[in-house]
mmCIF file of C-alpha atoms in Angstrom:
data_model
loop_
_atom_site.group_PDB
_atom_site.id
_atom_site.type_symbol
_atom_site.label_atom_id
_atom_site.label_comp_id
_atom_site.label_asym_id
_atom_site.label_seq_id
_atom_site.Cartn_x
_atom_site.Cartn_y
_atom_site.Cartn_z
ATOM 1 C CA UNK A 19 2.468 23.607 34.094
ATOM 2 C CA UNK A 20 4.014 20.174 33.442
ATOM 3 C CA UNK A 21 6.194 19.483 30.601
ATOM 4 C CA UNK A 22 3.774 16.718 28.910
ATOM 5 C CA UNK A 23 0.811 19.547 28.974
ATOM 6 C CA UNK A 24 3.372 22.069 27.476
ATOM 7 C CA UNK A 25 3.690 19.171 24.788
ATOM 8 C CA UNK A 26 0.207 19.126 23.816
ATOM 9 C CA UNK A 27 -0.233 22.523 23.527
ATOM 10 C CA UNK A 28 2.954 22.851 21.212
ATOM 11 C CA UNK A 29 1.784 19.941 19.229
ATOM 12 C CA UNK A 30 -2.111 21.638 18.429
ATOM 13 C CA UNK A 31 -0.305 24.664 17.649
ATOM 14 C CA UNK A 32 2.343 23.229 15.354
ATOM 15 C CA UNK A 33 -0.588 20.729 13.639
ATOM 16 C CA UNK A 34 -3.129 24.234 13.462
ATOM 17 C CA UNK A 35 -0.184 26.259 11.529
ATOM 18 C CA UNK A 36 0.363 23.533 9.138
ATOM 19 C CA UNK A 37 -3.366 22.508 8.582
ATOM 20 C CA UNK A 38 -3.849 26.146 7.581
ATOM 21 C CA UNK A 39 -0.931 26.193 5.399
ATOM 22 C CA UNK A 40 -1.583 23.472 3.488
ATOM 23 C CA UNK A 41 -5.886 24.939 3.371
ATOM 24 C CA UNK A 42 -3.820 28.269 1.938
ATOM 25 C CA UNK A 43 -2.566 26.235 -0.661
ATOM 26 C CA UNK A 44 -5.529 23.726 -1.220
ATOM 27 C CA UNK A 45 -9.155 24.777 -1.305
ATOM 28 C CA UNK A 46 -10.134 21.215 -0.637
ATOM 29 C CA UNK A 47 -9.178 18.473 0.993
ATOM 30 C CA UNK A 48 -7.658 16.692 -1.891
ATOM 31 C CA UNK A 49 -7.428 16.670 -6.018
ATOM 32 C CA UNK A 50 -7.833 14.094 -8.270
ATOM 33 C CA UNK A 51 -5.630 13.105 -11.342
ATOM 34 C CA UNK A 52 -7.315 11.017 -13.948
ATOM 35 C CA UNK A 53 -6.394 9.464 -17.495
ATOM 36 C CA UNK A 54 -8.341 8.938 -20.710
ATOM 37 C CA UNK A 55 -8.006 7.823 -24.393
ATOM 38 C CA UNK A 56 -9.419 8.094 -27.656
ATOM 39 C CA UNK A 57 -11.690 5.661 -28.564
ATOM 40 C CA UNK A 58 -10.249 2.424 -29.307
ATOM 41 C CA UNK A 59 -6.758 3.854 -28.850
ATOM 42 C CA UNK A 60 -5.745 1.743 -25.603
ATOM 43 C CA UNK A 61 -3.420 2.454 -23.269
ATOM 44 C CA UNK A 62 -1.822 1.305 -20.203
ATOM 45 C CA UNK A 63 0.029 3.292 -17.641
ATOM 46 C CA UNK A 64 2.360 2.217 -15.900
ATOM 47 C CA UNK A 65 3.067 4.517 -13.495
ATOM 48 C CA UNK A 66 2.106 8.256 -13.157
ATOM 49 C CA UNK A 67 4.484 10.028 -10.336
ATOM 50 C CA UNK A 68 3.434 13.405 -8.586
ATOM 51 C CA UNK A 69 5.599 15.851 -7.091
ATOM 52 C CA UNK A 70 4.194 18.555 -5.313
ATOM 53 C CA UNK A 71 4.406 22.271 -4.484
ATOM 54 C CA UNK A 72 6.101 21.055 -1.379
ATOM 55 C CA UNK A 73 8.718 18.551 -3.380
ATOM 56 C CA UNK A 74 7.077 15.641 -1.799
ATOM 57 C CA UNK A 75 6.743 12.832 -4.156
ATOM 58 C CA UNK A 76 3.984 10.623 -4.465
ATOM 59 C CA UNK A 77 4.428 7.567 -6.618
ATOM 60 C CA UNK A 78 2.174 5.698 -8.397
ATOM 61 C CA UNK A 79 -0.417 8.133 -8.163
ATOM 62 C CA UNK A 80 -2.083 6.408 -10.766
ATOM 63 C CA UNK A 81 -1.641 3.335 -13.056
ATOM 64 C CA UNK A 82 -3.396 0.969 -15.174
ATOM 65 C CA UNK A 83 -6.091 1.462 -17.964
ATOM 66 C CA UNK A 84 -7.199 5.263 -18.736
ATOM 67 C CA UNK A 85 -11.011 5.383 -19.410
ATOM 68 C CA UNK A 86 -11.691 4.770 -22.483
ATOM 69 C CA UNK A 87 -14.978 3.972 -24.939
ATOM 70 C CA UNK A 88 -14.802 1.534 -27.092
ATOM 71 C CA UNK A 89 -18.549 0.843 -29.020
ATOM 72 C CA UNK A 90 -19.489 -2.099 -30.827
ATOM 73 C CA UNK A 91 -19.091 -1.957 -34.547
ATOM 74 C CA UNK A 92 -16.265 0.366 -35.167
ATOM 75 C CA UNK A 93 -18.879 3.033 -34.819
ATOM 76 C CA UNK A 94 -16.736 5.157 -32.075
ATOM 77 C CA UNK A 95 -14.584 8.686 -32.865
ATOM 78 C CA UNK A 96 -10.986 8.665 -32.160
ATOM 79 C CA UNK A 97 -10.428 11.427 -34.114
ATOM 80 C CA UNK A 98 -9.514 14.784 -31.843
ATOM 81 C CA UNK A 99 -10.392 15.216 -28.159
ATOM 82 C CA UNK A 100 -13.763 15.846 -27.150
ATOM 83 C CA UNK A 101 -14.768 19.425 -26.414
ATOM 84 C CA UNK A 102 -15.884 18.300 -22.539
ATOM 85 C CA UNK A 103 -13.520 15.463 -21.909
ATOM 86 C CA UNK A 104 -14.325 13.946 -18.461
ATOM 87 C CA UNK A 105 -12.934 13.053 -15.632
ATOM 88 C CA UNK A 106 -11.064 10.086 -16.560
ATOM 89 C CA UNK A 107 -10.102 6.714 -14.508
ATOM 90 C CA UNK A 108 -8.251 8.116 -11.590
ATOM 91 C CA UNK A 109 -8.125 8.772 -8.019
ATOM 92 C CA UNK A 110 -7.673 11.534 -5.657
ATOM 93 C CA UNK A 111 -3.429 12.460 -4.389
ATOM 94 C CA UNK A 112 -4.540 12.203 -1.015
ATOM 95 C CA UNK A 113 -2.538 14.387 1.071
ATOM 96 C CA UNK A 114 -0.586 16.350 -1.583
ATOM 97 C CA UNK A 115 0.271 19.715 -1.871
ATOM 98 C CA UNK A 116 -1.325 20.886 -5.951
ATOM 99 C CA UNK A 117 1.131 19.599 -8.230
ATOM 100 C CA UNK A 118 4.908 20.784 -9.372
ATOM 101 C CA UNK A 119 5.016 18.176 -12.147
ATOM 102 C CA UNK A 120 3.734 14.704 -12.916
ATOM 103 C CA UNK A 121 5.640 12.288 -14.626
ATOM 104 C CA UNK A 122 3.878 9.705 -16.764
ATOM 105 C CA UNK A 123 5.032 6.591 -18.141
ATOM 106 C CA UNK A 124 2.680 4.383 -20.471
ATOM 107 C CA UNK A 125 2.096 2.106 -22.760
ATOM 108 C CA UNK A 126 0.331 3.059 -26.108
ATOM 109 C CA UNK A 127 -1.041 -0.274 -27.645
ATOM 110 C CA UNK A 128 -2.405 0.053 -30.924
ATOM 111 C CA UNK A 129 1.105 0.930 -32.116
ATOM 112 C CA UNK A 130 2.833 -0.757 -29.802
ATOM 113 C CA UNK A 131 5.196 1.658 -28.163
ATOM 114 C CA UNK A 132 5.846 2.855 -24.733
ATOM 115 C CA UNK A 133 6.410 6.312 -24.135
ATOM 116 C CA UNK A 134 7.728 8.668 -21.016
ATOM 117 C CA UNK A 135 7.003 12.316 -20.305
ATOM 118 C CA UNK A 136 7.500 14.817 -17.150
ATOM 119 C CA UNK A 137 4.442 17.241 -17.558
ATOM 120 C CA UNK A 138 5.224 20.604 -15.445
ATOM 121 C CA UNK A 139 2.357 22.143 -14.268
ATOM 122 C CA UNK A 140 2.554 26.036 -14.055
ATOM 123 C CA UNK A 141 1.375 28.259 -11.693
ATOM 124 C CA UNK A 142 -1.888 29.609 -13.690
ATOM 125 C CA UNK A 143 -2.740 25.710 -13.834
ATOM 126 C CA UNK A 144 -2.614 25.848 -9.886
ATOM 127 C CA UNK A 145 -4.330 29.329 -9.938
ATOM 128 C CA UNK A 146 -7.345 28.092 -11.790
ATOM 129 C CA UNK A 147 -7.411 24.802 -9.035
ATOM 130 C CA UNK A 148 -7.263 27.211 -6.365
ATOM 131 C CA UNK A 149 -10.058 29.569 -7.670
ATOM 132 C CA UNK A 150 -13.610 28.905 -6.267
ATOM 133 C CA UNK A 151 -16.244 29.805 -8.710
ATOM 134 C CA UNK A 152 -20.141 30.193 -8.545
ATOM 135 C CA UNK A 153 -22.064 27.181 -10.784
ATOM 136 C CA UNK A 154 -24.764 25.629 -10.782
ATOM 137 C CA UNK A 155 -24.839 21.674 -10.246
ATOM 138 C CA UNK A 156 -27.969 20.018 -12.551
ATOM 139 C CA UNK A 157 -27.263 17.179 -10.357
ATOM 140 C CA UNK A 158 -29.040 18.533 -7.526
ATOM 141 C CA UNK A 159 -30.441 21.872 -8.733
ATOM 142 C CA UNK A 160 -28.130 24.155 -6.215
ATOM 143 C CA UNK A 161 -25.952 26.782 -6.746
ATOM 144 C CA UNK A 162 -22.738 26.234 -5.610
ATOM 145 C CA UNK A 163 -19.291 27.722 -5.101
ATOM 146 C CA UNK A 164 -17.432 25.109 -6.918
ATOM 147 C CA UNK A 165 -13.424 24.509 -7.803
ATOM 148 C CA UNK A 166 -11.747 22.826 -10.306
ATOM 149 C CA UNK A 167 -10.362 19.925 -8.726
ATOM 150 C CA UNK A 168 -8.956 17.350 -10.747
ATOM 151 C CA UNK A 169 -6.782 17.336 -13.700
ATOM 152 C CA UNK A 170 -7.144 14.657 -16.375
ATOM 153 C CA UNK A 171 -4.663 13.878 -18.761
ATOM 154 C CA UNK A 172 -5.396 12.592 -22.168
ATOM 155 C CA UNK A 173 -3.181 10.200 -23.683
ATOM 156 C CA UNK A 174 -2.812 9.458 -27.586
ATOM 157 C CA UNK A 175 -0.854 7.116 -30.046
ATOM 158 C CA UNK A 176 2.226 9.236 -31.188
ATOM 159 C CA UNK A 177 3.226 10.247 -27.716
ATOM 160 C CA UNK A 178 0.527 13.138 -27.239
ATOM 161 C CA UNK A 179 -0.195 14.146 -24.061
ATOM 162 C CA UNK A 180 -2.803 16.671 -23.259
ATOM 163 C CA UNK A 181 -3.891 18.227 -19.791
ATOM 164 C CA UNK A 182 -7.392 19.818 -18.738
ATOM 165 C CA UNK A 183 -8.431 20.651 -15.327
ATOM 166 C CA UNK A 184 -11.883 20.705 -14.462
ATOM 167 C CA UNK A 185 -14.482 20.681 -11.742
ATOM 168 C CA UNK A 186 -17.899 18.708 -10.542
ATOM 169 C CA UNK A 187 -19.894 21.553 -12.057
ATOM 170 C CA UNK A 188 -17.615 23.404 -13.853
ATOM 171 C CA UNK A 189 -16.386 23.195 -17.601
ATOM 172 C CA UNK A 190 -13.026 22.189 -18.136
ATOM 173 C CA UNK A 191 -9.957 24.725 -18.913
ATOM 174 C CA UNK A 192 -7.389 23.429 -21.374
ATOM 175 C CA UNK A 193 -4.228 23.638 -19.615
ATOM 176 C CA UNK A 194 -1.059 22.344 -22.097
ATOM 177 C CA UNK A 195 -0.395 19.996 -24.877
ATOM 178 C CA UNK A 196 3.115 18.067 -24.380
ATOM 179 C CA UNK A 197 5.264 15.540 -26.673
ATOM 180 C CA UNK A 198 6.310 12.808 -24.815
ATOM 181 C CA UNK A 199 9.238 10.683 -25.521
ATOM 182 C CA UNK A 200 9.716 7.218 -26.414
ATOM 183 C CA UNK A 201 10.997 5.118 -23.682
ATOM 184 C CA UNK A 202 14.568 3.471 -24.896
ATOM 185 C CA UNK A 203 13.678 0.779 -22.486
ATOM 186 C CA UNK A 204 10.404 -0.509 -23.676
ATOM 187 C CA UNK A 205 7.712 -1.321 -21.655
ATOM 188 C CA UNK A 206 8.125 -2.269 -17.871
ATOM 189 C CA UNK A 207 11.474 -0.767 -18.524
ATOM 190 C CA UNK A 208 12.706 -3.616 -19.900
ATOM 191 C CA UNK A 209 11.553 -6.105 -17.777
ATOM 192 C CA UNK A 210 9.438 -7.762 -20.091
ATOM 193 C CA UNK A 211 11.478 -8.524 -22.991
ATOM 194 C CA UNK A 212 9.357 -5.873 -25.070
ATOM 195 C CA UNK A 213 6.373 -7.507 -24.891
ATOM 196 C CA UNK A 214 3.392 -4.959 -24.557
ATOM 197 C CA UNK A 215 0.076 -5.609 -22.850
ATOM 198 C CA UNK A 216 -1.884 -7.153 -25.810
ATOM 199 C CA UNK A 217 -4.562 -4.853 -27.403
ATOM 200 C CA UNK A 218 -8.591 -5.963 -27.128
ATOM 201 C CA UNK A 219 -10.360 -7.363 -30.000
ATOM 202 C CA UNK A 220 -12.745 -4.214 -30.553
ATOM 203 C CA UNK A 221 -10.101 -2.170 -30.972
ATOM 204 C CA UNK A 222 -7.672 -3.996 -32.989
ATOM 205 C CA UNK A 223 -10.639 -4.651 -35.461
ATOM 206 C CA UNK A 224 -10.632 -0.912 -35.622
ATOM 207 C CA UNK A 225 -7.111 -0.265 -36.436
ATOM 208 C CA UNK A 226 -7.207 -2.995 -39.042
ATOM 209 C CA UNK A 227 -9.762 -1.216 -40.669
ATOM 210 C CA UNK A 228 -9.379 2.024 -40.206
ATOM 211 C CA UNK A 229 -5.683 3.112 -39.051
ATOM 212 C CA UNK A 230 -4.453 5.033 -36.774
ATOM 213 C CA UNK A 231 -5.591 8.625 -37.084
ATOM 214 C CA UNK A 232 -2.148 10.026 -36.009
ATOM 215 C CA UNK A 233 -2.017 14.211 -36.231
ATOM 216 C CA UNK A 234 -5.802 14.261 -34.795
ATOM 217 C CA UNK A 235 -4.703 15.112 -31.108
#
């Protein structure tokens, strides 16, 4: 055999061992991080870092608004978090090992403040990600095995940070409820001259009115 055929074969094998590694780890082919906020309590993220299982770090996973609902006529519910929150504005960690910790750094603009939190993620979190359950998808009318995916984070004035994870067809699991610190820097670390992103005018004609329903989340 020549050495460039010996190669080849030594490359399939060392790419099959670590495809089936990382398919040990990861039911899927990738999982999804998204963000949300009450109603009418904006925020902006800038930056939400992932480190995974493997200590690889992937960097602005995510950033930018969370999802967010915001009706006419001050007639939405900030109050609490919904009982099925969904999936949030996100995307999918391409490529990632399930997640060690995420770090989050955003602004919250109905107060204005900017706040900073490392979220670790603990191993039942990546034991209910891994687990494939039976459910039934309305969306097509099959029976599936399904898997809880993504994790969405929910993000609230006062620093509150609260995780779910949760499938296509599956309800979501509460996972943790963190505090998050204020950021000495203020927003863009500093680099603005603590000038927030400014606040829309549905939501700051709710605030006017009706405050900021802090102890809720």
């Amino acid at each position: 055999m020549n050495n460039n055929y010996l190669k080849t074969i030594f490359v399939a094998i060392f790419l099959g061992i670590c495809n089936v590694a990382h398919s040990a780890s990861l039911p899927y082919e990738a999982w999804r991080l998204g963000f949300s906020a009450p109603s009418y309590m904006e925020v902006w993220i800038e930056t939400a870092d992932v480190v995974d299982m493997k200590g690889q770090v992937y960097r602005r996973a995510m950033s930018g608004n969370a999802a967010i609902q915001n009706p006419p006529g001050n007639s939405g519910k900030p109050k609490g978090w919904p009982e099925k929150p969904g999936w949030g504005k996100g995307k999918y960690v391409t490529g990632a090992d399930l997640p060690k910790k995420i770090y989050v750094r955003w602004q919250s603009l109905v107060e204005p403040q900017t706040y900073q939190v490392g979220i670790d993620i603990p191993e039942s979190a990546r034991e209910i990600m891994r687990k494939g359950e039976k459910a039934y998808c309305a969306a097509d009318g099959k029976w599936i095995t399904d898997y809880r995916e993504a994790l969405v984070i929910g993000l609230a004035p006062g620093g509150v940070a609260k995780l779910w994870a949760l499938g296509p067809c599956l309800p979501p699991i509460e996972i943790t409820r963190v505090q998050a610190e204020i950021d000495p820097r203020g927003p863009y670390e500093g680099a603005s001259g603590g000038k927030h992103r400014p606040l829309s005018a549905v939501s700051k004609a709710y605030v006017e009115k009706f405050g900021v329903p802090y102890g809720s989340w």
